[in-house]
PDB file of C-alpha atoms in Angstrom:
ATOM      1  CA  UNK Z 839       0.000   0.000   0.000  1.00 53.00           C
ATOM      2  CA  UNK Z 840       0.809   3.774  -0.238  1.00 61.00           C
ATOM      3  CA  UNK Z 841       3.253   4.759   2.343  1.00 77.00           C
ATOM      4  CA  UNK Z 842       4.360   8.025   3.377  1.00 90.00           C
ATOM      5  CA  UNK Z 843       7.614   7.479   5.852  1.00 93.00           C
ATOM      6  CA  UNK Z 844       9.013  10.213   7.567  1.00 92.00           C
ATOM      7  CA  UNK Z 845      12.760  10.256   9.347  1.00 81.00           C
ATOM      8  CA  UNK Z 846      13.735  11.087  12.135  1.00 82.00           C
ATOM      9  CA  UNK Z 847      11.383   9.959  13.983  1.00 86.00           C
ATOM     10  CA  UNK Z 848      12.213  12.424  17.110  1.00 90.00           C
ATOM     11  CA  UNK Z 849      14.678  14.580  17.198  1.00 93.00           C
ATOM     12  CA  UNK Z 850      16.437  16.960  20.419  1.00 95.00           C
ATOM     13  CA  UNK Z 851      17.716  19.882  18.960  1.00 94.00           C
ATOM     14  CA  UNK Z 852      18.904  23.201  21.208  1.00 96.00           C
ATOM     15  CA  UNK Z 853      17.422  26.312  20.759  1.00 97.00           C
ATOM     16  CA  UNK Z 854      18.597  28.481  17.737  1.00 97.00           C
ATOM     17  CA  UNK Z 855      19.802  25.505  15.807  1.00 97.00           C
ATOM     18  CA  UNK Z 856      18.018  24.536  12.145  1.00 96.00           C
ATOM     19  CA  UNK Z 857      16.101  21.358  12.146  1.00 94.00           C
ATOM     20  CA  UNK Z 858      15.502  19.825   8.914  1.00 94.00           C
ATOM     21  CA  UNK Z 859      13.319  16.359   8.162  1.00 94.00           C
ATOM     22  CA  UNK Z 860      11.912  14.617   5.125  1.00 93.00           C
ATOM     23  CA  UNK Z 861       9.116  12.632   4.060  1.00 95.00           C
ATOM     24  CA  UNK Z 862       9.687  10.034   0.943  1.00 95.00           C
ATOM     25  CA  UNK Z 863       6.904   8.200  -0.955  1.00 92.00           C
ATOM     26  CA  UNK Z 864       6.243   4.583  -2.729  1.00 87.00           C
ATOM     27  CA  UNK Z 865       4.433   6.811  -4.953  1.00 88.00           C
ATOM     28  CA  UNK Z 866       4.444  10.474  -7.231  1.00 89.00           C
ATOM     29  CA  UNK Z 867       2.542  12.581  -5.861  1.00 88.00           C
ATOM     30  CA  UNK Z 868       1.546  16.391  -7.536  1.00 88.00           C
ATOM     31  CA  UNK Z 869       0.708  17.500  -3.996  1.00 91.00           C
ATOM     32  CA  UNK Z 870       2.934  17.748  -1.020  1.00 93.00           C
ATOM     33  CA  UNK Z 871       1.783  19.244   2.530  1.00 95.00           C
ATOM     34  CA  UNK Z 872       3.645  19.935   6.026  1.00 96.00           C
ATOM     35  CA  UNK Z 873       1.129  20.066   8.882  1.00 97.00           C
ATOM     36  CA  UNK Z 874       2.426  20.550  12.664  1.00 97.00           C
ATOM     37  CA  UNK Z 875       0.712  19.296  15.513  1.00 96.00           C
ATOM     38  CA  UNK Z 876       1.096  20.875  18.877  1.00 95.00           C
ATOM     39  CA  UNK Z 877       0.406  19.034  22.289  1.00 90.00           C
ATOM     40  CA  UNK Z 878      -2.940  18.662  23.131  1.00 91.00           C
ATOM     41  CA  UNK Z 879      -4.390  20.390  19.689  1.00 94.00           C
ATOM     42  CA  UNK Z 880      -4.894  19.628  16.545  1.00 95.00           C
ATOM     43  CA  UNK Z 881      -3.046  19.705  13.165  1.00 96.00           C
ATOM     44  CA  UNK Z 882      -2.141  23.040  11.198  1.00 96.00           C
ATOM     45  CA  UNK Z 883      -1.444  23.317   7.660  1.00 95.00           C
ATOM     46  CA  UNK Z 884       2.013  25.127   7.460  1.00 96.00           C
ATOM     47  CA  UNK Z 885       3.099  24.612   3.990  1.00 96.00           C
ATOM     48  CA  UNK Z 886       1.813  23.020   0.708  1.00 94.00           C
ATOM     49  CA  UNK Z 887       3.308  22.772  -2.361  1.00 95.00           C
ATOM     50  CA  UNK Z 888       1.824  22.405  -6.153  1.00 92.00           C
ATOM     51  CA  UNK Z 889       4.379  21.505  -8.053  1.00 92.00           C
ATOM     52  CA  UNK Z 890       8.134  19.615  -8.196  1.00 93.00           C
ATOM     53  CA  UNK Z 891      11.340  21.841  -7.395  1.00 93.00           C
ATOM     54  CA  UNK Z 892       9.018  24.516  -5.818  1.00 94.00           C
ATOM     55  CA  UNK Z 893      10.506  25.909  -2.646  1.00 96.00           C
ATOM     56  CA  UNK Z 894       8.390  27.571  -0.045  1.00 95.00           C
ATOM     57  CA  UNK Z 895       8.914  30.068   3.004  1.00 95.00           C
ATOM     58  CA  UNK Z 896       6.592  30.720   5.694  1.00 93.00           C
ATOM     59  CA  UNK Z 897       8.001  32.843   8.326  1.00 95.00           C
ATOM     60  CA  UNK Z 898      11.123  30.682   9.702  1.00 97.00           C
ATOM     61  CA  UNK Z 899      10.140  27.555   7.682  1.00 97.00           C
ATOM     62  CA  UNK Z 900      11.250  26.171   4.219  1.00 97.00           C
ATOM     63  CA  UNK Z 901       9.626  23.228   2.166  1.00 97.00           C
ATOM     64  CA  UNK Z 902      10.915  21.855  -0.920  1.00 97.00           C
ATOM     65  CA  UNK Z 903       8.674  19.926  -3.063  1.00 95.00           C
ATOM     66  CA  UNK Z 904      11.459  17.164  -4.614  1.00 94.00           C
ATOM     67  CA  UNK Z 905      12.268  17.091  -8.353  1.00 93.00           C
ATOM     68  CA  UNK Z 906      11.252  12.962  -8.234  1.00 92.00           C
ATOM     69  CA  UNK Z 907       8.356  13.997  -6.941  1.00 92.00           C
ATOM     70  CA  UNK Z 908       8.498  11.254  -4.074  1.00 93.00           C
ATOM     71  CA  UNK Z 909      10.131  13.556  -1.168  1.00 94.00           C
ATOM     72  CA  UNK Z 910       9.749  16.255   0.511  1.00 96.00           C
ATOM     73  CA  UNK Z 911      11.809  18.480   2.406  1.00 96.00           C
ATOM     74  CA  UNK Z 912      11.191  20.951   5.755  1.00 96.00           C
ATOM     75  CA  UNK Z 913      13.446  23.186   7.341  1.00 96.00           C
ATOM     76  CA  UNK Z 914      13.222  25.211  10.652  1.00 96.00           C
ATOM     77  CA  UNK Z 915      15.479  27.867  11.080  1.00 97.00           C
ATOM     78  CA  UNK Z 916      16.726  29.385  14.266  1.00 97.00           C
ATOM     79  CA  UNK Z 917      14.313  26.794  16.176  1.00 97.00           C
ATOM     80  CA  UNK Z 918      12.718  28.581  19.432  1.00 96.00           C
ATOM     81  CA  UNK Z 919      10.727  27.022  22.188  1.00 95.00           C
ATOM     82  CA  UNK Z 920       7.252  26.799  20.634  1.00 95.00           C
ATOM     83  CA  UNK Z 921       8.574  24.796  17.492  1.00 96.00           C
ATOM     84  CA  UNK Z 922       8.021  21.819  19.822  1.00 96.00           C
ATOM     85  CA  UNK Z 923       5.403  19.388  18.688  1.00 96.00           C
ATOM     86  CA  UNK Z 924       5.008  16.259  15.950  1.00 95.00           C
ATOM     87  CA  UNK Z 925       5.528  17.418  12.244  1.00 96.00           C
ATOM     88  CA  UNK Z 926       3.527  15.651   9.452  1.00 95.00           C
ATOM     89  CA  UNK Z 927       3.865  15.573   5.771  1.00 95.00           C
ATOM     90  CA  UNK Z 928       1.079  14.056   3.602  1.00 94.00           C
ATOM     91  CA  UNK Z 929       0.023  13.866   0.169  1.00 90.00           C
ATOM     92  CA  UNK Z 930      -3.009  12.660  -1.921  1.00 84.00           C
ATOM     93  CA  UNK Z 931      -3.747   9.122  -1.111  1.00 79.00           C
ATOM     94  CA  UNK Z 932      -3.527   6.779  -3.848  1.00 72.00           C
ATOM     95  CA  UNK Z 933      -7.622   5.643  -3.226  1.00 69.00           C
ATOM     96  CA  UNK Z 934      -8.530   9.430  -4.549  1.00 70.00           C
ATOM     97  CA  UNK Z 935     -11.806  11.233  -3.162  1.00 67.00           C
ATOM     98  CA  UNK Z 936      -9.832  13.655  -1.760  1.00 76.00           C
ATOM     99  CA  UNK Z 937      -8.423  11.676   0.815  1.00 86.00           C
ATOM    100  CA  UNK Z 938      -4.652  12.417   2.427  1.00 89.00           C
ATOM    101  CA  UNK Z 939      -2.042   9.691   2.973  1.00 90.00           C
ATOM    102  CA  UNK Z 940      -0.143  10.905   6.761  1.00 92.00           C
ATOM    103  CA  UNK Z 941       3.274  10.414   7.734  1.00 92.00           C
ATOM    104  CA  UNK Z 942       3.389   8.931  10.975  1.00 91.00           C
ATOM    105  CA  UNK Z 943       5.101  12.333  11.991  1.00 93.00           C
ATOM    106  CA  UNK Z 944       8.856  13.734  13.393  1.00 94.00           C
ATOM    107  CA  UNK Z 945       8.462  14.339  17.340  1.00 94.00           C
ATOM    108  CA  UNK Z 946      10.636  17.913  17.539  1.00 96.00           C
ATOM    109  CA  UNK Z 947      11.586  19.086  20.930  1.00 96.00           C
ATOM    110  CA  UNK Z 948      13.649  22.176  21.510  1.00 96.00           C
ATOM    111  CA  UNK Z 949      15.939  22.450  24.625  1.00 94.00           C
ATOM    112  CA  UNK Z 950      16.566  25.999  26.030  1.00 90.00           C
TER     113      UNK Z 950
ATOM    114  CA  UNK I 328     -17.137  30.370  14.869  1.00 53.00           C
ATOM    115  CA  UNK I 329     -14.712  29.809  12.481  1.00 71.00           C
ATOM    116  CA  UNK I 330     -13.525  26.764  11.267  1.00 92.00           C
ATOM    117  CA  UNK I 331     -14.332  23.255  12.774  1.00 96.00           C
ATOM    118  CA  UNK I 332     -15.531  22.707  16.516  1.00 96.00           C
ATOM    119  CA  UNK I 333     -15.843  19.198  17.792  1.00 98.00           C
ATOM    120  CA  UNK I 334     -17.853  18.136  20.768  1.00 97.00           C
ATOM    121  CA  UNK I 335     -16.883  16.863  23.286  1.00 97.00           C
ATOM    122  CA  UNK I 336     -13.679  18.153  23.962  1.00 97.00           C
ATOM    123  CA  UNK I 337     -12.895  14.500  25.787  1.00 97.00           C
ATOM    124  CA  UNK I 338     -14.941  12.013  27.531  1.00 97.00           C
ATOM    125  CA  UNK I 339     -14.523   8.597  29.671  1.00 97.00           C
ATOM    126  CA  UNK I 340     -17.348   5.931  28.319  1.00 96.00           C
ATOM    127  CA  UNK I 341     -18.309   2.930  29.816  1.00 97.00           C
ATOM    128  CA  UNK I 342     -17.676   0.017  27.082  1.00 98.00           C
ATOM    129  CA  UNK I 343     -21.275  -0.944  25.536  1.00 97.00           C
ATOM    130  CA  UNK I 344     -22.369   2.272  25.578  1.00 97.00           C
ATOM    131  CA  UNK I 345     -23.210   4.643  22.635  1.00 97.00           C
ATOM    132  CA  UNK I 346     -21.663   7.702  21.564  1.00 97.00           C
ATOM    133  CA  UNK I 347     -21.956  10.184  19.005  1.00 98.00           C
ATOM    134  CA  UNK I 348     -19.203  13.148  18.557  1.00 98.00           C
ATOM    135  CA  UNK I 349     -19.493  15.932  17.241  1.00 98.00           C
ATOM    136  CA  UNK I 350     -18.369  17.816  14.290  1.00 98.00           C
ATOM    137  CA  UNK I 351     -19.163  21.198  13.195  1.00 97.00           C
ATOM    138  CA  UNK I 352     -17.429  23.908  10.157  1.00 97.00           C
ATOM    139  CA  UNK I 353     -18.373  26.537   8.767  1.00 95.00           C
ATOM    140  CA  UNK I 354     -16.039  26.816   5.835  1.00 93.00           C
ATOM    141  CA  UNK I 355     -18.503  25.753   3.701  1.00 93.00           C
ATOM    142  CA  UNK I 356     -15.859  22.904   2.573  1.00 94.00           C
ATOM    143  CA  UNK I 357     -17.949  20.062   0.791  1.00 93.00           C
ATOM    144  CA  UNK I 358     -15.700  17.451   1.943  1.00 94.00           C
ATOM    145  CA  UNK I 359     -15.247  16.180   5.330  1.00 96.00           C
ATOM    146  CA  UNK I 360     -13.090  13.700   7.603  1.00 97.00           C
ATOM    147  CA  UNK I 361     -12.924  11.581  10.532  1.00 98.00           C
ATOM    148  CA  UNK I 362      -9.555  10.330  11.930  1.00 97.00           C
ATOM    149  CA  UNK I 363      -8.188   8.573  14.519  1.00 97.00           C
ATOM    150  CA  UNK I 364      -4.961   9.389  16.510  1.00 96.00           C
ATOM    151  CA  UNK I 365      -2.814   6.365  18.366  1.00 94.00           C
ATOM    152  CA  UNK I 366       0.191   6.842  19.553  1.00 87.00           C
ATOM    153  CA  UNK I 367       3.048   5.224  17.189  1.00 82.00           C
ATOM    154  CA  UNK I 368       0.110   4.652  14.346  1.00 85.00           C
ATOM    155  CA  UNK I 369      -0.576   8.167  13.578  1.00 87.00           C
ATOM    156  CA  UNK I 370      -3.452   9.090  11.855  1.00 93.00           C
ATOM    157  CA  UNK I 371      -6.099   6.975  10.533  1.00 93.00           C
ATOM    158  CA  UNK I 372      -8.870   7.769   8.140  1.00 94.00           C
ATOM    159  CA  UNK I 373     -12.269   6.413   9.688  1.00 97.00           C
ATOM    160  CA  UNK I 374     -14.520   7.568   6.994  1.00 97.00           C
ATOM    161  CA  UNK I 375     -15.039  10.595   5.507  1.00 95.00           C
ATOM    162  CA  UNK I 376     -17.795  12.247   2.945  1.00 95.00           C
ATOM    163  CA  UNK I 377     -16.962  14.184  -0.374  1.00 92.00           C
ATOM    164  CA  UNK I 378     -20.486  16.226  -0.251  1.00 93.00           C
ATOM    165  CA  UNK I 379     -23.985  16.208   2.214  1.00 94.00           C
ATOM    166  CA  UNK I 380     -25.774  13.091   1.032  1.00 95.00           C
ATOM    167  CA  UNK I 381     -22.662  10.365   0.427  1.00 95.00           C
ATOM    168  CA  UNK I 382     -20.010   8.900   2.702  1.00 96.00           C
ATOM    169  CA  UNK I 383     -17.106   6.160   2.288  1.00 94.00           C
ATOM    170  CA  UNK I 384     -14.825   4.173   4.218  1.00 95.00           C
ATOM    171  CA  UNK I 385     -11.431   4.973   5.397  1.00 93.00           C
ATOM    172  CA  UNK I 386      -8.786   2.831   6.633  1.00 91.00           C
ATOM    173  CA  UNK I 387     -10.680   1.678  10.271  1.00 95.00           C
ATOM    174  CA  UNK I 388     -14.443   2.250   9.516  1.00 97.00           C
ATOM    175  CA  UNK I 389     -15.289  -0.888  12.082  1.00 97.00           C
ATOM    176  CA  UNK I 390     -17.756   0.008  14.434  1.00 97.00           C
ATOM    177  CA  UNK I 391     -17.890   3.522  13.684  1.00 98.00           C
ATOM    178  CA  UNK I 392     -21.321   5.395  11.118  1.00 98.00           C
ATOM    179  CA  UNK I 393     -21.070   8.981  10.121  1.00 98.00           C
ATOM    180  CA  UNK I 394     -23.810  10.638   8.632  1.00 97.00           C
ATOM    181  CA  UNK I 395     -24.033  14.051   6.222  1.00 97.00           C
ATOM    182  CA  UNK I 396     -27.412  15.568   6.360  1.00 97.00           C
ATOM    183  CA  UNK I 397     -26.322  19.120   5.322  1.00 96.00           C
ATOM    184  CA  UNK I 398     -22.913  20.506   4.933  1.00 96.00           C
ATOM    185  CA  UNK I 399     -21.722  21.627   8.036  1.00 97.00           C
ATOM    186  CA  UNK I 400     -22.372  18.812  10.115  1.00 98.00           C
ATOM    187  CA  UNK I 401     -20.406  15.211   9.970  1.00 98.00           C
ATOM    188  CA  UNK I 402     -21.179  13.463  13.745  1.00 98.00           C
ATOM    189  CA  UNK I 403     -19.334  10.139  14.015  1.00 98.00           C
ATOM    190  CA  UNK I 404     -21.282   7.273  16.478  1.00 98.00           C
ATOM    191  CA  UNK I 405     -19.563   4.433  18.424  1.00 98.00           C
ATOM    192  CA  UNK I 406     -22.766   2.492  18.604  1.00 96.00           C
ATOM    193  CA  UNK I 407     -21.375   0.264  21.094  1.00 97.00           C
ATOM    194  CA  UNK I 408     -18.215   1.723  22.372  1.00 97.00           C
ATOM    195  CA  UNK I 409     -14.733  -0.981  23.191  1.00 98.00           C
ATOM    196  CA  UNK I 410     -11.572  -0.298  25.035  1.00 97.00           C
ATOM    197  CA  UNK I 411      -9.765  -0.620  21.883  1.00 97.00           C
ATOM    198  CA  UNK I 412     -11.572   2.387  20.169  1.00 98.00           C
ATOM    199  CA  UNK I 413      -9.824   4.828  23.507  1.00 98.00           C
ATOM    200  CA  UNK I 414      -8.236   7.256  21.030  1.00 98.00           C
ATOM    201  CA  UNK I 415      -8.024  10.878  20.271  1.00 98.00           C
ATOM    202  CA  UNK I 416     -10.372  11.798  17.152  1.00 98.00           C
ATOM    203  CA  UNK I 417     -10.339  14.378  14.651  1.00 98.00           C
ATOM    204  CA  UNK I 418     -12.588  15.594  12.059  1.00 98.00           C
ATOM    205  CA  UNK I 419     -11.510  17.973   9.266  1.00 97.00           C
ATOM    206  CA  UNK I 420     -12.731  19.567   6.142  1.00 96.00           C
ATOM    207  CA  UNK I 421     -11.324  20.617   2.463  1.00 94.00           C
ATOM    208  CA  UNK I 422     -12.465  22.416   0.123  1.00 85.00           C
ATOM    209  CA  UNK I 423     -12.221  20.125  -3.222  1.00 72.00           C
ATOM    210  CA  UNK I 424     -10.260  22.257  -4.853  1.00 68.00           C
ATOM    211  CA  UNK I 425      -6.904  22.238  -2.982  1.00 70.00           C
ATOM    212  CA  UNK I 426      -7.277  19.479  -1.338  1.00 79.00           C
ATOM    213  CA  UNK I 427      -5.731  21.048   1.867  1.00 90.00           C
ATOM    214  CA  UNK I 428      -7.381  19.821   4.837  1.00 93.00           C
ATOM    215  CA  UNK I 429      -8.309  21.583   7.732  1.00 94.00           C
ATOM    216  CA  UNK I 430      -8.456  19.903  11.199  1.00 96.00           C
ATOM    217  CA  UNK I 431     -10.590  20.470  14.200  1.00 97.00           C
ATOM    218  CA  UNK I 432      -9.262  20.529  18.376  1.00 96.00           C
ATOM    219  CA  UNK I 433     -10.072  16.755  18.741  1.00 97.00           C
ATOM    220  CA  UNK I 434     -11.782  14.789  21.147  1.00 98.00           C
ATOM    221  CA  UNK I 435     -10.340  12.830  23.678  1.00 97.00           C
ATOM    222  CA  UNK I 436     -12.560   9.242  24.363  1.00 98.00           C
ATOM    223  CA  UNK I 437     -11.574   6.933  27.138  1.00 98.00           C
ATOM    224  CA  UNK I 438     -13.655   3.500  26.917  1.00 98.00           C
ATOM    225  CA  UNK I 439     -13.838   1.873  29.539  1.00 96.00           C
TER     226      UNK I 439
END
């Protein structure tokens, strides 16, 4: 079946570092979006991206939708306190009607 | 409101029992979503509904119905609740076009 697998799975980082993770596919997909979860809450659309080689800023993040068009890159920048929480790419699932296929998600915590 | 509201915000159920949650946007987005979060599995698509009038199965529809009358409104029921279905839930909503979904706070259900 479609999966979307995301690495790492957790990662410790110190505050003002970059973070960056990815998200690879079995499949091409023409849509590629980075949602971020904080505790207790639930997921918020931070980035999408339309079309292969596009890069993407929003604020201190960066997404690159990959030229294969099976990955996916994110990158914090200058990570502060509140970039803590689970990070999830996902794309359009392979059984259509709109559906998403998830990542199971990077766990980011940032150490003061 | 804006956005999606879900009701309850969590809730401990006796095993056998029914439930129905709640799910509530006002987006007008025609299609809508019901997921479920575990820890280490992510999230799962329960069933979801491209427009008022149809729904489909996701990934884990097993004891779970939804039901679109109109819109705005996609309540899921446990009609006879287990220990296994303790989970967090989400709905969400997208608007066809982008296929950028949009998730609600959760709800937090304890069967017991």
């Amino acid at each position: 079946g479609q999966q979307l697998n995301q690495s790492p799975q957790s990662m410790f980082i110190q505050e003002g570092e970059d973070v960056s993770m990815n998200c690879t596919s079995s499949s091409i997909f023409n849509t590629w979006l980075w949602y971020k979860q904080d505790p207790g809450e639930g997921p918020v659309l931070l980035i999408a991206l339309y079309k292969a080689g596009e890069l993407t800023s929003n604020g201190r993040l960066t997404a690159q939708f990959g030229i294969t068009r099976k990955d996916s890159f994110l990158n914090i920048s200058a990570s502060i306190p509140s970039d803590v929480g689970i990070y999830f790419c996902a794309g359009p699932s392979l059984g259509g009607n709109n559906r998403l296929a998830f990542g199971k998600g990077n766990q980011v915590v940032v150490i003061p | 409101i804006a956005g999606i509201t879900q009701a309850p915000t969590s809730q401990i159920l006796a095993a056998g029992r029914r439930m129905t949650l709640r799910c509530t946007q006002d987006m007008r987005h025609n299609a809508m979503y019901w997921y479920r979060q575990d820890l280490g599995l992510g999230l799962r698509l329960i069933h979801y509904s491209n427009t008022a009038g149809t729904t489909g199965k996701g990934e884990v529809p097993d004891g779970y119905s939804v039901s679109r009358a109109n819109t705005d409104d996609f309540p899921l029921t446990l009609a006879s609740a287990v220990p296994s279905q303790t989970s967090v839930y989400f709905c969400a909503s997208s608007d066809q076009g982008t296929g950028e979904q949009f998730f609600g706070p959760g709800t937090r259900l304890t069967v017991l």
